[in-house]
Amino acid sequence: MEREVGAESRLESVTVYASGALCRRRVVVETGGEPVTRVRVGALPLAADASSLRARALIAGPRVTDVRRELRAEPVPPERLASLHRDVDAAEEAYDAARARRDRLALRVDATASLRAVPPTPRRGDPPRPAPVEAFLALAEFVDTRLAALHPQLLAAEDAVAGAEHALDLARHRLAEASHALPAGTARTTADAVVSLLGVQAGTTALELELEYVVPGATWFPSYQLRLDGSAGGDGGLALRASVAQLTGEDWTGVRLSLSTADLLRRTSLPELRSIRLGRRQDEAAPGPLWREPPTGTAELFGGYDDAARRRTPDVGSEAAGAPLRRVEGPRAAGPRPAAPYGGPPVPVSLGAAPRSPAVAPRRAGGPPMPSAPAAPGGPPPGGPVPLPQAQAAAFGASVPPPLPPTPPVPVPDPALQDYAGLVLAGADAPPAGRGRLAPESVQPCAAHAVGEPALPPHAVPVRQASGSFAYRFDAAAPVDVPADGSRHSVPVDDFPIGLTPVHLCVPALDPSVYAAVEVTNTSPHALLPGPVEILVDGEYTATVPMPALAPGQSRRIGIGVEEGVRVARHVRTSESTSTGLRGGTTVVAQTVEIEVANRLGRPVTLELFERVPVSDDKDVRIEDLPADPPWTVVAPEEDEQLRRGLRRWRVVVPPGDGPTLTAGHQLRLPAGKAVVGGNRRDA
């Protein structure tokens, strides 16, 4: 005996992929101790993919044999209507009432202001009448008094209309930003999941099922928050926050959220490899038909329906009915049908048009016209070159076999037609071509929602580009709420342990400003994706900068901004001397650099200063470094991302107050007959 029960479900977890999401619901079924064969689970979003429905029993014994989606319409009680819709309706009524009252007051003001004293028209021969001054004054006083009372009311009505219009705009704006999961009318279309069970024994009071499905219209990208302690210098933390946007038709309230960089749907079918054969070319055997042709005569089943519909159609006018019939003649035949070549298929003749006459060869002088030989199917046109195989065959008196006609492709049905349980038999109201045939059930266009591609904030990277060649998943540490409004919502995911090494950088030859940076080492077992990172120093927002991808154990440098508490001053002295010798003179250009550093932060800082010495490919030009105090180091090519030659670096710890003075330089030796481009005396 079959028994179906309804059950409520709760959205428990959601995994958001690069595009789309996988939702899991927990279903608790109260059986009442009787066997159950089907369970109907409601409140599924219309955007859910019917082919992605999966269900499994969480207790031992029952087994799920089938699960499919069914659409149905249900009325929405007035108390379940969205409060935002009621607010909009109330705001519209208030606005209409305020505008109507304003219009009535405006009409009364216009009517009162239009009051005028109209004296009677004098008759011929009547003596002049005295002017009714008292009546005029009384009317003017009445109009002034009345307008003085109406104008404040009209101003108050104008203010009421402006306030009602503002309230209406605010209610409409809130409704536009609200979730699409709220009911919008008195009836709605809902989707149910019908789960077929087997093995539910009598006496089982409750069942637990897990239902999962795929929904489109969800996306995310990572963002970070880097907290730095300005006093300690090396303490802080990194928090991952995901920007999630979803328009799936249901709100995610209190769900366990997971974020994945993988693709939710990907083509995984293996390609069919063609066999390589030696010998004569043959047509490949087509696979067997996966379907069969529909039965003939289905159109005759609806003959009575069509006759009844024609009888209800009004008759045509007598003028049109009595019009004489004209004789329609087809095109005349231009000649006999040409015969097909020996061993070849018959020559087709197009219907509705005369066949073309055979080509006529030019007339020879003094002789009858010679007809041209008919061309074999697939052969060259008359008068053209003959292929070598055909020429050899014609020379031995053999006929050339015509090529085989191409094999028609095997019809392959649509994958939607293979879901037999989801097919619907079209009735008499369907178009004539689809009557009596099975077709997939059409889904309403409003059932699927898709999130558009909103503009990404600066430094944000799409997940597909950020993940690169690997796929990774992040699990939120606590349940989160994400409404289905299509807007981006910042969701906290987790905090990651990282190593922070603050450092300050400066290139005095280009810019005397000192830039603060931090060396971030990923000490967590998770891979960190690129994205925007907010820098907070002592709890205050400093800047938003891009963060590169970090594998576990990898270190990268992140810039923070200009550090005003550290100052650098650079001084350059250049000297030139010339010496003579037996082989010619030599010009020596010596340049000395002196850098002064001052620290006003109140704590020691690590400062890296970069200088660059000239580099020459001429063997007659020698460049030597002068002694540096403190010593500097040559930047290795693998550390220089831009492959700049001649780069030198100081790395010093600057205490609070006036720091050390750094000195260095280089010496350029070149023959006296040569000169440096731009002059010998340069300030680098």
XYZ file of C-alpha atoms in Angstrom:
684
model
C 0.000 0.000 0.000
C 1.435 3.335 -1.050
C 1.425 6.182 1.434
C 2.684 9.705 0.895
C 3.474 12.164 3.662
C 4.648 15.749 3.628
C 7.721 16.933 5.471
C 9.363 20.213 6.324
C 13.007 20.818 5.502
C 15.696 23.190 6.676
C 18.555 24.531 4.596
C 21.646 23.314 6.406
C 24.708 23.940 4.236
C 25.602 25.712 0.997
C 28.751 25.369 -1.102
C 29.281 28.317 -3.442
C 31.386 27.586 -6.521
C 32.814 29.897 -9.143
C 29.329 30.037 -10.655
C 26.384 28.414 -8.918
C 25.900 26.726 -5.575
C 25.168 23.284 -4.138
C 22.527 23.343 -1.386
C 21.834 20.614 1.170
C 18.630 20.352 3.174
C 17.897 18.275 6.262
C 14.465 16.615 6.139
C 12.772 15.135 9.213
C 9.774 12.912 8.391
C 7.190 11.994 11.026
C 5.722 8.663 9.892
C 3.441 7.930 12.858
C 4.661 4.338 13.023
C 3.216 3.367 9.621
C 5.126 2.453 6.448
C 5.830 5.325 4.047
C 6.585 4.990 0.342
C 6.817 8.650 -0.735
C 7.857 11.844 0.990
C 6.973 15.272 -0.425
C 9.409 18.017 0.513
C 8.289 21.565 -0.239
C 9.851 25.035 -0.262
C 12.408 24.265 -2.976
C 13.510 27.205 -5.143
C 12.184 27.279 -8.681
C 15.716 27.862 -9.954
C 16.866 24.455 -8.676
C 18.123 22.138 -11.413
C 15.759 19.173 -11.586
C 18.481 16.860 -12.883
C 20.708 17.625 -9.887
C 18.304 16.410 -7.197
C 19.892 13.819 -4.917
C 18.535 12.275 -1.734
C 19.809 9.767 0.796
C 18.596 8.338 4.077
C 20.599 9.210 7.176
C 19.445 6.179 9.161
C 19.975 2.502 8.499
C 17.193 0.549 6.833
C 15.301 2.810 4.418
C 16.628 3.227 0.908
C 15.897 5.988 -1.601
C 14.815 4.629 -4.982
C 13.816 7.792 -6.832
C 13.667 11.568 -6.411
C 12.190 14.089 -8.806
C 10.820 17.607 -8.867
C 7.156 18.565 -9.270
C 5.753 22.051 -9.817
C 2.459 23.135 -8.314
C 0.549 26.321 -7.630
C -0.575 27.225 -4.140
C -2.435 30.226 -2.725
C -0.576 32.539 -0.401
C -2.568 33.553 2.708
C -2.816 37.306 3.270
C -0.860 37.050 6.513
C 2.061 35.455 4.621
C 2.367 38.279 2.110
C 5.539 40.252 2.388
C 5.334 43.209 4.733
C 7.310 45.262 2.244
C 4.546 44.897 -0.347
C 2.006 46.018 2.230
C 4.208 48.985 3.071
C 4.359 49.950 -0.602
C 0.582 49.668 -0.962
C 0.028 51.773 2.159
C 2.524 54.374 0.948
C 0.793 54.563 -2.439
C -2.596 55.055 -0.774
C -1.199 57.760 1.498
C 0.434 59.500 -1.462
C -2.774 59.404 -3.510
C -4.795 60.760 -0.576
C -2.315 63.581 0.065
C -2.225 64.537 -3.590
C -6.033 64.500 -3.841
C -6.322 66.782 -0.783
C -3.683 69.105 -2.262
C -5.572 69.248 -5.550
C -8.852 70.061 -3.781
C -7.236 72.868 -1.804
C -5.608 74.225 -4.961
C -9.000 74.295 -6.695
C -10.554 76.132 -3.734
C -7.728 78.673 -3.760
C -8.139 79.241 -7.500
C -11.915 79.545 -7.170
C -11.605 82.034 -4.303
C -8.957 84.113 -6.054
C -11.106 84.311 -9.201
C -14.006 86.060 -7.402
C -14.657 89.460 -9.049
C -17.365 92.065 -8.633
C -19.239 92.420 -11.947
C -21.447 95.551 -12.135
C -24.747 95.287 -14.055
C -24.870 96.548 -17.622
C -26.510 100.002 -17.696
C -29.605 100.480 -19.842
C -30.016 103.216 -22.406
C -31.506 106.281 -20.839
C -30.915 105.297 -17.217
C -29.137 107.822 -15.036
C -25.661 106.935 -13.796
C -25.661 104.680 -10.774
C -23.407 105.202 -7.786
C -20.469 102.792 -7.510
C -21.017 100.021 -4.897
C -17.786 100.764 -3.068
C -18.886 99.100 0.135
C -19.767 95.884 -1.728
C -16.387 95.891 -3.490
C -14.554 96.366 -0.222
C -16.582 93.648 1.469
C -15.847 91.210 -1.370
C -12.126 92.033 -1.299
C -12.044 91.572 2.468
C -13.805 88.218 2.125
C -11.345 87.044 -0.553
C -8.344 88.154 1.504
C -9.636 86.463 4.632
C -10.470 83.286 2.779
C -7.100 83.133 0.991
C -5.267 83.849 4.233
C -6.916 80.755 5.683
C -6.439 78.554 2.585
C -2.802 79.339 1.804
C -1.383 77.783 5.021
C -3.527 74.723 4.404
C -2.221 74.504 0.830
C 1.388 74.804 2.016
C 0.792 72.083 4.597
C -0.780 69.916 1.880
C 2.274 70.474 -0.353
C 4.545 69.377 2.501
C 2.346 66.331 3.083
C 2.572 65.389 -0.604
C 6.370 65.734 -0.545
C 6.586 63.600 2.600
C 4.251 60.954 1.156
C 6.254 60.870 -2.080
C 9.480 60.428 -0.126
C 7.926 57.624 1.929
C 6.707 55.934 -1.268
C 10.151 56.146 -2.875
C 11.717 54.745 0.283
C 9.258 51.836 0.401
C 9.827 51.045 -3.265
C 13.588 51.205 -2.779
C 13.382 48.807 0.156
C 11.211 46.475 -1.898
C 13.674 46.573 -4.801
C 16.547 45.679 -2.474
C 14.568 43.024 -0.620
C 14.920 39.306 -1.186
C 13.367 37.669 -4.231
C 12.336 34.779 -2.006
C 9.433 36.794 -0.524
C 5.975 36.069 -1.971
C 4.779 38.824 -4.268
C 1.113 37.949 -4.838
C -1.826 35.928 -3.637
C -0.659 32.825 -5.533
C 2.734 31.463 -6.372
C 4.362 28.520 -8.118
C 6.340 26.249 -5.835
C 8.624 23.306 -6.439
C 8.419 20.090 -4.440
C 10.814 17.176 -4.268
C 9.062 13.797 -4.229
C 11.311 11.128 -2.706
C 10.405 7.454 -3.175
C 11.482 5.183 -0.327
C 11.837 1.460 0.070
C 12.337 -0.556 3.201
C 10.521 1.637 5.739
C 9.337 -0.831 8.347
C 6.230 -0.506 10.453
C 6.967 1.037 13.812
C 9.443 3.598 12.476
C 8.316 6.910 13.929
C 10.781 9.290 12.286
C 13.067 9.393 9.271
C 15.953 11.684 8.456
C 16.783 12.470 4.844
C 19.340 14.697 3.179
C 18.318 16.441 -0.024
C 20.783 18.271 -2.249
C 20.322 20.267 -5.439
C 22.160 22.761 -7.634
C 21.022 26.353 -8.112
C 22.452 28.953 -10.514
C 22.843 32.608 -9.701
C 25.520 32.555 -6.985
C 29.091 33.821 -7.088
C 31.842 35.056 -4.769
C 35.346 36.489 -4.625
C 37.819 36.656 -1.723
C 38.840 39.732 0.239
C 41.067 40.108 3.271
C 41.599 42.256 6.328
C 45.155 42.647 7.615
C 45.463 43.895 11.200
C 48.786 45.404 12.249
C 49.915 46.562 15.675
C 51.810 49.795 15.146
C 53.473 49.747 18.544
C 54.696 46.153 18.542
C 55.674 46.247 14.890
C 55.395 42.530 14.160
C 52.050 41.445 15.618
C 48.813 41.152 13.670
C 46.533 38.761 11.854
C 44.857 38.068 8.533
C 41.113 37.491 8.210
C 39.468 36.099 5.080
C 36.149 37.696 4.159
C 34.188 36.514 1.139
C 31.992 38.806 -0.930
C 28.991 36.612 -1.805
C 26.111 37.516 -4.127
C 23.186 35.200 -4.764
C 19.842 35.444 -6.537
C 18.670 31.843 -6.224
C 15.147 32.526 -4.985
C 15.714 31.523 -1.348
C 17.450 33.221 1.550
C 20.387 31.502 3.175
C 19.745 31.930 6.886
C 22.011 30.326 9.457
C 23.719 28.001 6.962
C 27.163 26.455 7.010
C 28.844 28.191 4.112
C 31.664 26.738 2.032
C 33.452 28.566 -0.764
C 35.095 26.661 -3.607
C 37.175 27.759 -6.560
C 36.198 24.737 -8.661
C 33.623 24.647 -11.446
C 30.263 23.317 -10.390
C 29.410 21.847 -13.796
C 32.060 20.686 -16.234
C 31.909 18.482 -19.296
C 33.526 15.153 -18.389
C 32.424 12.879 -21.238
C 35.295 10.979 -22.837
C 35.924 11.533 -26.552
C 35.207 8.705 -28.953
C 38.395 7.662 -30.721
C 38.054 6.647 -34.351
C 39.657 3.418 -35.435
C 42.492 3.448 -37.966
C 42.115 0.795 -40.671
C 44.229 -0.209 -43.650
C 42.465 -0.983 -46.886
C 39.625 0.362 -48.928
C 37.751 3.247 -47.398
C 34.368 2.279 -46.010
C 31.643 4.138 -44.261
C 31.767 3.806 -40.514
C 28.961 1.879 -38.947
C 26.552 4.269 -37.309
C 25.401 3.491 -33.783
C 22.030 1.916 -33.382
C 18.997 4.181 -33.084
C 18.273 5.368 -29.581
C 14.647 6.066 -30.364
C 11.991 5.131 -32.852
C 9.785 7.161 -35.113
C 6.400 8.203 -33.681
C 3.400 6.287 -35.024
C 1.719 7.596 -38.135
C -1.811 8.902 -38.162
C -1.672 10.932 -34.953
C -3.066 13.962 -36.786
C -6.235 12.007 -37.644
C -6.989 11.572 -33.949
C -7.867 15.262 -33.735
C -10.058 15.366 -36.841
C -13.286 15.705 -34.875
C -11.813 18.489 -32.795
C -10.763 20.401 -35.929
C -14.191 19.881 -37.564
C -15.927 21.273 -34.501
C -13.594 24.253 -34.490
C -14.287 24.907 -38.172
C -18.043 24.733 -37.622
C -17.761 27.426 -34.987
C -15.869 29.670 -37.421
C -18.167 32.319 -39.068
C -19.007 31.840 -42.773
C -17.183 33.774 -45.441
C -19.061 36.606 -47.137
C -21.178 35.853 -50.196
C -19.094 38.131 -52.321
C -15.999 36.109 -51.657
C -17.920 32.851 -51.918
C -19.374 33.717 -55.310
C -16.107 34.782 -56.870
C -15.239 32.721 -59.948
C -12.372 30.305 -59.669
C -9.366 30.965 -61.833
C -7.529 28.172 -63.497
C -4.040 27.708 -62.207
C -1.647 26.139 -64.644
C 1.787 24.839 -63.810
C 4.852 25.515 -65.895
C 4.985 23.818 -69.205
C 7.482 21.086 -69.734
C 10.405 22.229 -71.784
C 11.218 18.806 -73.077
C 11.426 15.165 -72.243
C 13.019 14.147 -68.969
C 16.711 13.398 -69.560
C 17.759 9.839 -69.101
C 20.107 8.883 -66.314
C 23.572 7.574 -67.139
C 24.081 3.844 -67.127
C 24.495 2.525 -63.641
C 23.758 5.881 -62.013
C 20.785 7.233 -60.129
C 17.978 8.980 -61.990
C 18.364 12.667 -62.609
C 16.163 14.582 -60.168
C 13.678 17.105 -61.451
C 12.656 20.005 -59.238
C 8.908 20.425 -58.789
C 7.326 23.648 -59.891
C 10.045 24.594 -62.399
C 10.974 23.406 -65.855
C 14.063 21.230 -66.118
C 17.052 22.823 -67.667
C 17.772 21.979 -71.279
C 21.002 20.150 -71.966
C 23.986 22.204 -72.968
C 24.474 22.587 -76.725
C 27.930 22.444 -78.236
C 28.942 25.086 -80.745
C 27.985 24.351 -84.358
C 30.800 23.184 -86.577
C 31.268 24.781 -89.961
C 29.204 22.919 -92.541
C 27.830 20.284 -90.172
C 24.951 19.657 -87.798
C 25.287 20.638 -84.156
C 26.952 18.005 -81.998
C 25.387 17.438 -78.572
C 27.755 17.329 -75.653
C 28.112 14.118 -73.685
C 26.231 14.002 -70.407
C 28.407 14.472 -67.352
C 28.511 11.696 -64.815
C 27.376 12.561 -61.325
C 30.267 13.931 -59.370
C 32.404 14.313 -62.529
C 33.892 17.417 -64.105
C 31.791 19.777 -66.190
C 31.588 19.214 -69.947
C 34.676 20.409 -71.724
C 36.865 20.282 -68.615
C 39.784 17.980 -67.846
C 38.990 14.352 -67.084
C 40.502 12.868 -63.927
C 43.169 10.214 -64.448
C 41.212 7.225 -63.018
C 38.201 8.023 -65.176
C 40.374 8.506 -68.256
C 42.081 5.152 -67.708
C 38.755 3.408 -67.181
C 37.293 4.965 -70.312
C 40.334 3.897 -72.314
C 39.726 0.203 -71.450
C 36.017 0.474 -72.214
C 34.756 0.278 -68.643
C 32.115 2.502 -67.147
C 33.068 4.617 -64.177
C 30.939 3.738 -61.146
C 29.297 6.771 -59.619
C 30.196 7.688 -56.038
C 27.941 6.386 -53.310
C 25.448 8.849 -51.893
C 26.360 10.177 -48.449
C 24.860 8.308 -45.546
C 22.251 10.404 -43.757
C 23.197 11.199 -40.167
C 21.562 9.170 -37.463
C 19.032 11.314 -35.605
C 20.028 11.840 -32.002
C 17.234 12.835 -29.611
C 17.497 15.742 -27.237
C 18.696 14.672 -23.763
C 15.520 16.210 -22.336
C 13.467 13.673 -24.327
C 15.179 10.798 -22.517
C 13.669 11.834 -19.176
C 10.483 9.878 -19.735
C 8.943 10.774 -16.384
C 9.249 14.481 -17.189
C 7.539 14.283 -20.604
C 4.030 15.624 -21.158
C 1.642 14.488 -23.905
C 0.546 17.462 -26.018
C -3.210 17.776 -26.461
C -5.508 19.313 -29.033
C -4.669 22.877 -27.997
C -1.020 22.408 -28.988
C 0.295 23.404 -32.434
C -0.569 20.877 -35.162
C 3.056 19.744 -35.465
C 3.221 18.726 -31.795
C -0.176 17.145 -31.229
C -0.124 13.711 -29.703
C 3.625 13.826 -29.064
C 5.657 13.766 -25.891
C 7.602 16.905 -25.041
C 9.479 18.125 -21.953
C 7.443 20.133 -19.519
C 8.156 23.801 -19.966
C 9.440 25.711 -16.961
C 8.363 29.269 -16.315
C 10.982 31.867 -17.206
C 10.746 33.350 -13.700
C 11.919 30.064 -12.210
C 15.557 30.727 -12.996
C 17.410 33.709 -11.625
C 20.890 34.637 -12.572
C 23.238 37.062 -10.940
C 24.583 39.554 -13.405
C 28.229 40.436 -13.387
C 28.327 43.395 -11.001
C 31.294 45.688 -11.187
C 34.139 44.320 -9.121
C 35.808 46.632 -6.614
C 39.426 47.660 -7.159
C 42.001 44.854 -6.832
C 39.272 42.159 -6.869
C 40.016 39.083 -8.978
C 37.339 36.658 -10.259
C 37.532 33.220 -8.720
C 38.235 31.457 -12.021
C 41.283 33.666 -12.592
C 42.406 33.681 -8.966
C 42.454 29.912 -8.524
C 44.887 29.341 -11.384
C 45.551 25.634 -11.880
C 44.294 24.400 -8.512
C 40.910 24.107 -6.813
C 40.458 24.819 -3.134
C 37.602 25.104 -0.657
C 37.226 27.368 2.357
C 34.753 26.589 5.150
C 33.203 29.403 7.164
C 33.885 29.135 10.881
C 30.318 30.119 11.894
C 26.839 30.050 10.316
C 26.122 33.023 8.073
C 23.129 34.787 6.517
C 23.033 35.764 2.831
C 19.760 37.230 1.478
C 18.693 36.535 -2.090
C 18.804 40.112 -3.347
C 21.626 39.909 -5.892
C 23.842 42.343 -3.959
C 27.280 41.540 -2.632
C 27.475 40.765 1.081
C 30.704 40.541 3.059
C 30.781 37.258 4.969
C 33.461 36.381 7.551
C 35.135 33.080 6.743
C 38.109 32.448 9.020
C 41.313 33.847 10.531
C 44.635 32.478 9.308
C 47.949 32.405 11.187
C 50.590 34.303 9.266
C 54.062 35.650 9.867
C 54.497 39.425 9.617
C 57.787 41.230 9.203
C 57.430 45.012 8.852
C 59.924 46.751 6.593
C 60.356 50.245 5.156
C 61.587 50.926 1.640
C 63.074 53.979 -0.010
C 64.780 54.857 -3.306
C 66.264 58.291 -2.540
C 67.454 58.892 -6.101
C 63.843 58.808 -7.333
C 61.692 59.746 -4.338
C 62.753 60.734 -0.818
C 59.504 59.339 0.627
C 59.737 56.216 2.767
C 57.147 53.544 2.059
C 55.970 51.082 4.684
C 55.512 47.429 3.723
C 55.043 44.127 5.466
C 56.524 40.753 4.591
C 53.651 38.262 4.834
C 54.485 34.575 5.289
C 51.641 32.092 4.910
C 52.161 29.786 7.901
C 48.690 28.238 7.552
C 47.968 25.002 5.642
C 45.575 26.879 3.343
C 46.248 28.488 -0.009
C 45.428 32.198 -0.072
C 43.899 33.604 -3.255
C 44.679 37.048 -4.652
C 42.274 39.824 -3.818
C 41.874 43.178 -2.096
C 43.190 43.475 1.456
C 42.237 46.221 3.897
C 45.135 47.406 6.040
C 44.241 48.306 9.640
C 47.021 49.830 11.738
C 46.119 50.050 15.442
C 42.467 49.538 14.486
C 42.380 52.443 12.018
C 41.836 51.954 8.312
C 44.912 52.873 6.287
C 44.497 51.681 2.697
C 43.214 48.921 0.432
C 45.967 47.251 -1.566
C 46.174 44.123 -3.764
C 47.300 40.905 -2.159
C 49.099 38.290 -4.278
C 48.418 34.564 -4.145
C 50.229 32.779 -1.332
C 50.849 29.057 -1.208
C 51.474 27.437 2.199
C 54.920 28.540 3.385
C 55.326 31.226 0.708
C 56.291 34.831 1.526
C 55.345 37.972 -0.379
C 55.671 41.665 0.310
C 52.593 43.892 0.582
C 52.877 47.668 0.399
C 50.997 49.805 2.906
C 51.747 53.412 1.982
C 53.961 56.378 2.748
C 55.357 56.489 6.278
C 55.531 60.127 7.347
C 57.471 59.342 10.517
C 60.665 58.375 8.684
C 62.591 60.968 6.667
C 65.485 60.539 4.221
C 67.787 63.192 2.698
C 70.239 62.428 -0.134
C 73.344 64.462 -1.024
C 75.572 63.822 -4.061
C 79.117 65.087 -4.703
C 80.827 64.547 -8.071
C 84.534 65.062 -8.875
C 86.433 64.653 -12.124
C 90.153 64.168 -12.800
C 92.248 63.416 -15.879
C 95.575 61.571 -15.960
C 97.965 61.137 -18.887
C 100.093 58.145 -19.807
C 102.010 56.505 -22.619
C 98.894 54.925 -24.072
C 96.716 57.989 -23.686
C 94.853 59.835 -21.015
C 92.176 58.512 -18.654
C 89.211 60.429 -17.272
C 88.060 59.487 -13.775
C 84.580 60.552 -12.611
C 83.966 59.870 -8.926
C 80.515 60.233 -7.379
C 79.896 60.064 -3.638
C 76.394 59.614 -2.169
C 75.550 60.584 1.416
C 72.120 59.670 2.878
C 70.801 60.977 6.202
C 67.967 59.122 7.975
C 65.700 60.384 10.787
C 63.148 58.227 12.663
C 60.270 60.006 14.462
C 58.114 56.925 15.156
C 59.367 56.238 18.661
C 60.347 52.654 17.859
C 63.101 51.041 15.793
C 62.322 50.358 12.144
C 64.014 48.238 9.504
C 64.834 50.363 6.468
C 65.930 49.197 3.021
C 67.502 51.827 0.775
C 68.271 51.192 -2.878
C 70.901 52.863 -5.034
C 71.991 52.173 -8.578
C 75.466 52.438 -10.079
C 76.177 52.791 -13.814
C 76.703 49.666 -15.909
C 78.677 49.606 -19.171
C 79.188 46.963 -21.840
C 82.262 48.742 -23.227
C 85.488 46.936 -22.284
C 87.418 50.240 -22.201
C 85.130 51.646 -19.511
C 85.610 50.462 -15.945
C 83.224 51.101 -13.071
C 84.342 50.475 -9.503
C 82.393 50.751 -6.245
C 83.809 53.017 -3.570
C 83.837 51.769 0.031
C 80.347 51.974 1.583
C 79.626 52.674 5.248
C 77.774 50.608 6.311
C 78.493 48.065 3.557
C 75.861 47.583 0.917
C 75.031 44.421 -1.022
C 74.520 43.699 -4.690
C 70.919 42.727 -5.479
C 70.895 39.307 -7.098
C 69.136 38.989 -10.460
C 66.634 36.479 -9.034
C 65.545 39.076 -6.460
C 65.098 41.796 -9.058
C 61.733 41.310 -10.760
C 62.372 44.047 -13.335
C 65.915 42.841 -14.166
C 67.585 46.153 -13.383
C 71.390 45.994 -13.487
C 73.671 47.744 -11.051
C 71.241 47.677 -8.120
C 72.672 48.051 -4.595
C 70.845 47.743 -1.282
C 71.341 48.872 2.320
C 69.398 47.130 5.058
C 69.762 48.959 8.377
C 67.876 49.200 11.648
C 67.119 52.842 12.426
C 66.629 53.645 16.127
C 64.256 56.401 17.259
C 65.635 59.862 16.664
C 68.407 60.813 14.276
C 69.656 57.703 12.563
C 72.980 56.869 10.949
C 74.441 58.545 7.900
C 75.058 56.184 4.981
C 77.868 56.879 2.519
C 78.845 55.112 -0.685
C 79.785 55.881 -4.253
C 81.311 54.680 -7.477
C 84.201 55.573 -9.749
C 83.950 55.703 -13.530
C 87.183 55.301 -15.581
C 87.053 55.881 -19.313
C 89.555 56.900 -22.018
C 90.048 60.595 -22.520
C 88.840 60.323 -26.100
C 85.445 59.022 -25.008
C 82.599 60.674 -23.211
C 79.532 59.468 -21.358
C 76.277 60.141 -23.163
C 74.759 63.174 -21.511
C 78.036 64.518 -20.152
C 80.566 63.400 -17.583
C 79.006 65.260 -14.699
C 75.621 63.643 -13.948
C 73.550 63.529 -10.851
C 72.087 60.015 -10.858
